[in-house]
mmCIF file of C-alpha atoms in Angstrom:
data_model
loop_
_atom_site.group_PDB
_atom_site.id
_atom_site.type_symbol
_atom_site.label_atom_id
_atom_site.label_comp_id
_atom_site.label_asym_id
_atom_site.label_seq_id
_atom_site.Cartn_x
_atom_site.Cartn_y
_atom_site.Cartn_z
ATOM 1 C CA UNK A 29 0.000 0.000 0.000
ATOM 2 C CA UNK A 30 2.902 2.391 0.660
ATOM 3 C CA UNK A 31 5.032 1.691 -2.387
ATOM 4 C CA UNK A 32 8.702 0.779 -2.482
ATOM 5 C CA UNK A 33 10.260 4.230 -2.147
ATOM 6 C CA UNK A 34 10.917 5.537 1.349
ATOM 7 C CA UNK A 35 10.447 4.330 4.910
ATOM 8 C CA UNK A 36 7.255 3.371 6.694
ATOM 9 C CA UNK A 37 6.819 3.832 10.462
ATOM 10 C CA UNK A 38 4.926 1.195 12.438
ATOM 11 C CA UNK A 39 3.575 1.614 15.958
ATOM 12 C CA UNK A 40 1.699 -0.686 18.315
ATOM 13 C CA UNK A 41 -0.017 0.218 21.548
ATOM 14 C CA UNK A 42 -2.135 -1.639 24.052
ATOM 15 C CA UNK A 43 -5.119 0.261 25.464
ATOM 16 C CA UNK A 44 -7.004 -0.904 28.547
ATOM 17 C CA UNK A 45 -10.344 0.757 29.245
ATOM 18 C CA UNK A 46 -12.260 0.180 32.457
ATOM 19 C CA UNK A 47 -15.804 -0.974 31.691
ATOM 20 C CA UNK A 48 -18.000 0.599 34.346
ATOM 21 C CA UNK A 49 -21.111 -1.075 35.660
ATOM 22 C CA UNK A 50 -24.028 1.273 36.312
ATOM 23 C CA UNK A 51 -25.758 1.383 39.690
ATOM 24 C CA UNK A 52 -23.202 -0.863 41.338
ATOM 25 C CA UNK A 53 -21.134 0.776 44.052
ATOM 26 C CA UNK A 54 -18.966 -2.146 45.093
ATOM 27 C CA UNK A 55 -17.356 -4.404 42.531
ATOM 28 C CA UNK A 56 -16.851 -7.979 43.586
ATOM 29 C CA UNK A 57 -13.815 -9.655 42.110
ATOM 30 C CA UNK A 58 -11.734 -8.160 39.323
ATOM 31 C CA UNK A 59 -12.829 -5.017 37.486
ATOM 32 C CA UNK A 60 -14.000 -5.579 33.925
ATOM 33 C CA UNK A 61 -11.652 -4.220 31.293
ATOM 34 C CA UNK A 62 -11.731 -3.835 27.537
ATOM 35 C CA UNK A 63 -8.357 -4.570 26.009
ATOM 36 C CA UNK A 64 -7.492 -3.194 22.561
ATOM 37 C CA UNK A 65 -4.273 -3.508 20.608
ATOM 38 C CA UNK A 66 -3.971 -0.512 18.283
ATOM 39 C CA UNK A 67 -1.791 -0.664 15.199
ATOM 40 C CA UNK A 68 -0.634 2.239 13.077
ATOM 41 C CA UNK A 69 1.368 2.570 9.863
ATOM 42 C CA UNK A 70 2.471 5.957 8.584
ATOM 43 C CA UNK A 71 4.570 7.029 5.619
ATOM 44 C CA UNK A 72 6.511 10.176 6.607
ATOM 45 C CA UNK A 73 6.991 13.068 4.214
ATOM 46 C CA UNK A 74 10.748 13.326 3.631
ATOM 47 C CA UNK A 75 10.741 16.202 1.149
ATOM 48 C CA UNK A 76 13.765 18.427 1.740
ATOM 49 C CA UNK A 77 15.498 16.145 4.219
ATOM 50 C CA UNK A 78 18.376 15.058 1.958
ATOM 51 C CA UNK A 79 20.174 18.419 2.199
ATOM 52 C CA UNK A 80 20.083 18.136 6.008
ATOM 53 C CA UNK A 81 22.207 14.979 5.792
ATOM 54 C CA UNK A 82 24.822 16.762 3.686
ATOM 55 C CA UNK A 83 25.452 19.627 6.115
ATOM 56 C CA UNK A 84 27.754 18.885 9.064
ATOM 57 C CA UNK A 85 25.848 21.060 11.543
ATOM 58 C CA UNK A 86 22.595 19.110 10.991
ATOM 59 C CA UNK A 87 23.970 15.636 10.281
ATOM 60 C CA UNK A 88 26.836 15.249 12.768
ATOM 61 C CA UNK A 89 26.836 18.019 15.354
ATOM 62 C CA UNK A 90 24.347 17.981 18.250
ATOM 63 C CA UNK A 91 21.726 20.711 18.356
ATOM 64 C CA UNK A 92 22.864 21.614 21.861
ATOM 65 C CA UNK A 93 25.681 20.352 24.105
ATOM 66 C CA UNK A 94 24.461 17.468 26.250
ATOM 67 C CA UNK A 95 25.783 19.161 29.393
ATOM 68 C CA UNK A 96 23.420 22.108 28.805
ATOM 69 C CA UNK A 97 20.249 20.039 28.357
ATOM 70 C CA UNK A 98 17.483 20.414 30.905
ATOM 71 C CA UNK A 99 14.026 18.956 31.364
ATOM 72 C CA UNK A 100 12.483 22.203 30.066
ATOM 73 C CA UNK A 101 14.064 21.598 26.647
ATOM 74 C CA UNK A 102 11.542 18.860 25.858
ATOM 75 C CA UNK A 103 8.481 21.023 26.574
ATOM 76 C CA UNK A 104 6.699 22.758 23.727
ATOM 77 C CA UNK A 105 6.916 26.139 25.450
ATOM 78 C CA UNK A 106 10.701 26.119 24.983
ATOM 79 C CA UNK A 107 10.232 26.090 21.196
ATOM 80 C CA UNK A 108 7.926 28.953 20.110
ATOM 81 C CA UNK A 109 8.116 28.095 16.401
ATOM 82 C CA UNK A 110 6.942 24.520 17.087
ATOM 83 C CA UNK A 111 4.279 25.781 19.493
ATOM 84 C CA UNK A 112 2.886 27.990 16.720
ATOM 85 C CA UNK A 113 2.738 25.025 14.313
ATOM 86 C CA UNK A 114 0.960 22.960 16.988
ATOM 87 C CA UNK A 115 -1.584 25.725 17.683
ATOM 88 C CA UNK A 116 -2.270 26.122 13.949
ATOM 89 C CA UNK A 117 -2.849 22.362 13.645
ATOM 90 C CA UNK A 118 -5.232 22.397 16.628
ATOM 91 C CA UNK A 119 -7.160 25.341 15.220
ATOM 92 C CA UNK A 120 -7.460 23.643 11.831
ATOM 93 C CA UNK A 121 -8.695 20.441 13.497
ATOM 94 C CA UNK A 122 -11.371 22.248 15.502
ATOM 95 C CA UNK A 123 -12.480 24.277 12.467
ATOM 96 C CA UNK A 124 -12.874 21.033 10.495
ATOM 97 C CA UNK A 125 -14.998 19.610 13.317
ATOM 98 C CA UNK A 126 -17.187 22.710 13.364
ATOM 99 C CA UNK A 127 -17.530 22.656 9.583
ATOM 100 C CA UNK A 128 -18.620 19.014 9.686
ATOM 101 C CA UNK A 129 -21.069 19.580 12.531
ATOM 102 C CA UNK A 130 -22.637 22.723 11.073
ATOM 103 C CA UNK A 131 -22.513 22.139 7.328
ATOM 104 C CA UNK A 132 -22.081 18.459 6.467
ATOM 105 C CA UNK A 133 -24.240 16.455 8.859
ATOM 106 C CA UNK A 134 -27.723 15.671 7.536
ATOM 107 C CA UNK A 135 -30.533 17.808 8.867
ATOM 108 C CA UNK A 136 -33.243 16.314 11.057
ATOM 109 C CA UNK A 137 -36.084 15.123 8.816
ATOM 110 C CA UNK A 138 -38.714 14.918 11.584
ATOM 111 C CA UNK A 139 -41.104 17.783 11.996
ATOM 112 C CA UNK A 140 -40.376 19.877 15.057
ATOM 113 C CA UNK A 141 -44.066 20.081 15.879
ATOM 114 C CA UNK A 142 -44.267 16.308 16.430
ATOM 115 C CA UNK A 143 -41.488 16.273 19.002
ATOM 116 C CA UNK A 144 -42.146 16.257 22.714
ATOM 117 C CA UNK A 145 -40.807 19.221 24.727
#
């Protein structure tokens, strides 16, 4: 499905979801769980990455000396340009949801007068 040119990333994850029982305050025995194994395959877009391998500062040298790394370096707030990309992606996602909910879902075909208040 992905063709022969370029890499494909595979990921597996196990998800356990507690299955609640209504109107039962004390569970006897083990809690009921749903167990799902999720699989994902993704073909990354590698356009423009070849020139990064040719330059020494991006292919061989670290982005920052290891001695200077801190826990804050992995948070999104430490990288404003990546935070802006993330916020744009979130906004686009929510706008797509709104567009689907307001413009693409079928309208109710029942008459409003027949509905109970």
